[in-house]
């Protein structure tokens, strides 16, 4: 005889394990973001002190203009580096969360399929049409979700490539304009 309580208890165990993983990942990612921001603040402070000291020792306008160009390029490079690192952290976290979601979905579909299979074996006579309708609906929704998931991955990969190309172009443009003004 089929026991639905055991199946639901198993689903709950898996859900608690996934929630624990997500909570631990969230804390770990928050720590990474905190370290990134703390490091960015330290760099900004150090660059500010360095540029103030350099500006205080300027003797003519040409030197001031060269100094301004130098620190402008440095500031842009620092901002690009920060943005790139932030994007990498975000992408990594998104991939981890997606992995957990995919694992949960696979576990869920496997569990539901097992429940439906067990329930259909112990279903009363004459309920074959209802069981088959449920199985077919579940199979269709699973296939639709899989297609959605594949499309989402393609969009994410395209967006990732676009962001990385834009960052590379911005870095190259900044370096070229910094060399021209120096």
Short mmCIF file of C-alpha atoms in Angstrom, two decimals:
data_model
loop_
_atom_site.label_atom_id
_atom_site.label_comp_id
_atom_site.label_asym_id
_atom_site.label_seq_id
_atom_site.Cartn_x
_atom_site.Cartn_y
_atom_site.Cartn_z
CA UNK A 1 0.00 0.00 0.00
CA UNK A 2 1.15 3.46 -0.87
CA UNK A 3 1.95 5.83 2.03
CA UNK A 4 1.78 9.50 0.99
CA UNK A 5 2.99 10.73 4.39
CA UNK A 6 6.44 9.20 3.89
CA UNK A 7 6.75 10.81 0.47
CA UNK A 8 5.82 14.25 1.79
CA UNK A 9 8.20 13.84 4.74
CA UNK A 10 11.00 13.08 2.28
CA UNK A 11 10.10 16.18 0.22
CA UNK A 12 10.22 18.26 3.40
CA UNK A 13 13.67 16.89 4.30
CA UNK A 14 14.97 17.81 0.85
CA UNK A 15 13.40 21.28 1.10
CA UNK A 16 15.02 21.90 4.50
CA UNK A 17 18.40 20.76 3.14
CA UNK A 18 18.03 23.10 0.14
CA UNK A 19 16.97 26.01 2.35
CA UNK A 20 20.02 25.40 4.53
CA UNK A 21 22.30 25.37 1.46
CA UNK A 22 20.75 28.60 0.20
CA UNK A 23 21.13 30.30 3.59
CA UNK A 24 24.79 29.24 3.84
CA UNK A 25 25.46 30.42 0.27
CA UNK A 26 23.74 33.73 0.97
CA UNK A 27 25.93 34.36 4.00
CA UNK A 28 29.07 33.35 2.09
CA UNK A 29 28.16 35.66 -0.82
CA UNK A 30 27.38 38.52 1.57
CA UNK A 31 30.84 38.04 3.11
CA UNK A 32 32.45 38.16 -0.34
CA UNK A 33 30.55 41.34 -1.18
CA UNK A 34 31.51 42.90 2.16
CA UNK A 35 35.21 42.08 1.58
CA UNK A 36 35.01 43.51 -1.95
CA UNK A 37 33.44 46.75 -0.70
CA UNK A 38 35.87 47.06 2.21
CA UNK A 39 38.80 46.57 -0.14
CA UNK A 40 37.33 49.14 -2.55
CA UNK A 41 36.99 51.64 0.30
CA UNK A 42 40.62 51.06 1.34
CA UNK A 43 41.81 51.56 -2.23
CA UNK A 44 39.71 54.72 -2.64
CA UNK A 45 41.11 56.14 0.59
CA UNK A 46 44.69 55.32 -0.38
CA UNK A 47 44.23 56.81 -3.85
CA UNK A 48 42.61 59.92 -2.38
CA UNK A 49 45.49 60.46 0.04
CA UNK A 50 48.06 59.84 -2.69
CA UNK A 51 46.38 62.23 -5.12
CA UNK A 52 45.98 64.93 -2.45
CA UNK A 53 49.65 64.67 -1.56
CA UNK A 54 50.63 64.78 -5.23
CA UNK A 55 48.36 67.78 -5.87
CA UNK A 56 49.89 69.61 -2.92
CA UNK A 57 53.35 69.28 -4.45
CA UNK A 58 52.39 70.50 -7.94
CA UNK A 59 54.49 73.42 -9.16
CA UNK A 60 52.85 74.37 -12.48
CA UNK A 61 49.67 73.97 -14.56
CA UNK A 62 51.16 71.37 -16.93
CA UNK A 63 52.09 69.17 -14.00
CA UNK A 64 48.58 69.58 -12.57
CA UNK A 65 46.98 68.57 -15.89
CA UNK A 66 49.24 65.51 -16.20
CA UNK A 67 48.47 64.56 -12.62
CA UNK A 68 44.73 64.94 -13.24
CA UNK A 69 44.92 62.68 -16.32
CA UNK A 70 46.92 60.09 -14.39
CA UNK A 71 44.46 59.92 -11.51
CA UNK A 72 41.45 60.00 -13.79
CA UNK A 73 42.72 56.95 -15.67
CA UNK A 74 43.60 55.27 -12.39
CA UNK A 75 40.13 55.96 -11.02
CA UNK A 76 38.43 54.60 -14.12
CA UNK A 77 40.61 51.47 -14.03
CA UNK A 78 39.75 50.98 -10.35
CA UNK A 79 36.04 51.38 -11.08
CA UNK A 80 36.25 48.93 -13.98
CA UNK A 81 38.11 46.44 -11.82
CA UNK A 82 35.50 46.80 -9.06
CA UNK A 83 32.66 46.38 -11.56
CA UNK A 84 34.30 43.33 -13.12
CA UNK A 85 34.83 41.69 -9.73
CA UNK A 86 31.29 42.52 -8.65
CA UNK A 87 29.94 41.05 -11.88
CA UNK A 88 32.03 37.90 -11.39
CA UNK A 89 30.76 37.50 -7.81
CA UNK A 90 27.19 37.99 -8.98
CA UNK A 91 27.59 35.51 -11.84
CA UNK A 92 29.13 32.94 -9.52
CA UNK A 93 26.31 33.34 -6.99
CA UNK A 94 23.68 33.10 -9.74
CA UNK A 95 25.27 29.89 -11.01
CA UNK A 96 25.28 28.41 -7.49
CA UNK A 97 21.62 29.32 -6.92
CA UNK A 98 20.70 27.96 -10.35
CA UNK A 99 22.49 24.72 -9.56
CA UNK A 100 20.50 24.28 -6.36
CA UNK A 101 17.27 25.11 -8.19
CA UNK A 102 18.07 22.57 -10.91
CA UNK A 103 18.89 19.91 -8.33
CA UNK A 104 15.67 20.68 -6.45
CA UNK A 105 13.63 20.54 -9.65
CA UNK A 106 15.22 17.21 -10.66
CA UNK A 107 14.57 15.80 -7.20
CA UNK A 108 11.00 17.12 -7.24
CA UNK A 109 10.18 15.69 -10.67
CA UNK A 110 11.74 12.35 -9.75
CA UNK A 111 9.81 12.29 -6.47
CA UNK A 112 6.50 13.24 -8.05
CA UNK A 113 7.00 10.65 -10.79
CA UNK A 114 7.64 8.00 -8.12
CA UNK A 115 4.57 9.10 -6.15
CA UNK A 116 2.38 9.01 -9.25
CA UNK A 117 3.74 5.61 -10.19
CA UNK A 118 3.11 4.19 -6.71
CA UNK A 119 -0.32 5.82 -6.52
CA UNK A 120 -1.31 4.49 -9.93
CA UNK A 121 -0.45 0.96 -8.87
CA UNK A 122 -2.70 1.19 -5.84
CA UNK A 123 -5.43 3.24 -7.55
CA UNK A 124 -8.90 1.76 -7.72
CA UNK A 125 -10.09 0.11 -10.90
CA UNK A 126 -11.41 2.52 -13.51
CA UNK A 127 -9.13 5.41 -12.55
CA UNK A 128 -6.66 4.70 -15.35
CA UNK A 129 -7.85 7.66 -17.43
CA UNK A 130 -7.35 10.12 -14.57
CA UNK A 131 -3.92 8.74 -13.70
CA UNK A 132 -2.82 8.82 -17.35
CA UNK A 133 -4.12 12.39 -17.71
CA UNK A 134 -2.12 13.46 -14.65
CA UNK A 135 1.01 11.69 -15.92
CA UNK A 136 0.68 13.35 -19.31
CA UNK A 137 0.09 16.80 -17.77
CA UNK A 138 3.07 16.37 -15.48
CA UNK A 139 5.29 15.22 -18.36
CA UNK A 140 4.22 18.23 -20.44
CA UNK A 141 4.88 20.70 -17.61
CA UNK A 142 8.28 19.13 -16.96
CA UNK A 143 9.18 19.40 -20.65
CA UNK A 144 8.02 23.03 -20.74
CA UNK A 145 10.11 23.86 -17.68
CA UNK A 146 13.15 22.18 -19.22
CA UNK A 147 12.73 24.26 -22.40
CA UNK A 148 12.35 27.43 -20.32
CA UNK A 149 15.48 26.51 -18.39
CA UNK A 150 17.48 25.96 -21.61
CA UNK A 151 16.29 29.29 -23.02
CA UNK A 152 17.18 31.06 -19.77
CA UNK A 153 20.70 29.61 -19.87
CA UNK A 154 21.13 30.83 -23.45
CA UNK A 155 20.00 34.35 -22.48
CA UNK A 156 22.33 34.36 -19.47
CA UNK A 157 25.27 33.20 -21.59
CA UNK A 158 24.54 35.86 -24.22
CA UNK A 159 24.24 38.58 -21.56
CA UNK A 160 27.46 37.39 -19.92
CA UNK A 161 29.35 37.52 -23.21
CA UNK A 162 27.96 41.00 -23.93
CA UNK A 163 28.92 42.35 -20.51
CA UNK A 164 32.42 40.90 -20.72
CA UNK A 165 32.91 42.35 -24.22
CA UNK A 166 31.67 45.77 -23.08
CA UNK A 167 34.01 45.70 -20.08
CA UNK A 168 36.96 44.75 -22.29
CA UNK A 169 36.11 47.55 -24.72
CA UNK A 170 35.76 50.08 -21.90
CA UNK A 171 39.09 49.01 -20.43
CA UNK A 172 40.80 49.27 -23.82
CA UNK A 173 39.24 52.67 -24.53
CA UNK A 174 40.27 54.00 -21.13
CA UNK A 175 43.83 52.80 -21.56
CA UNK A 176 44.08 54.33 -25.05
CA UNK A 177 42.63 57.69 -23.97
CA UNK A 178 44.93 57.71 -20.92
CA UNK A 179 47.97 57.22 -23.13
CA UNK A 180 46.88 60.01 -25.49
CA UNK A 181 46.44 62.55 -22.69
CA UNK A 182 49.71 61.66 -20.93
#
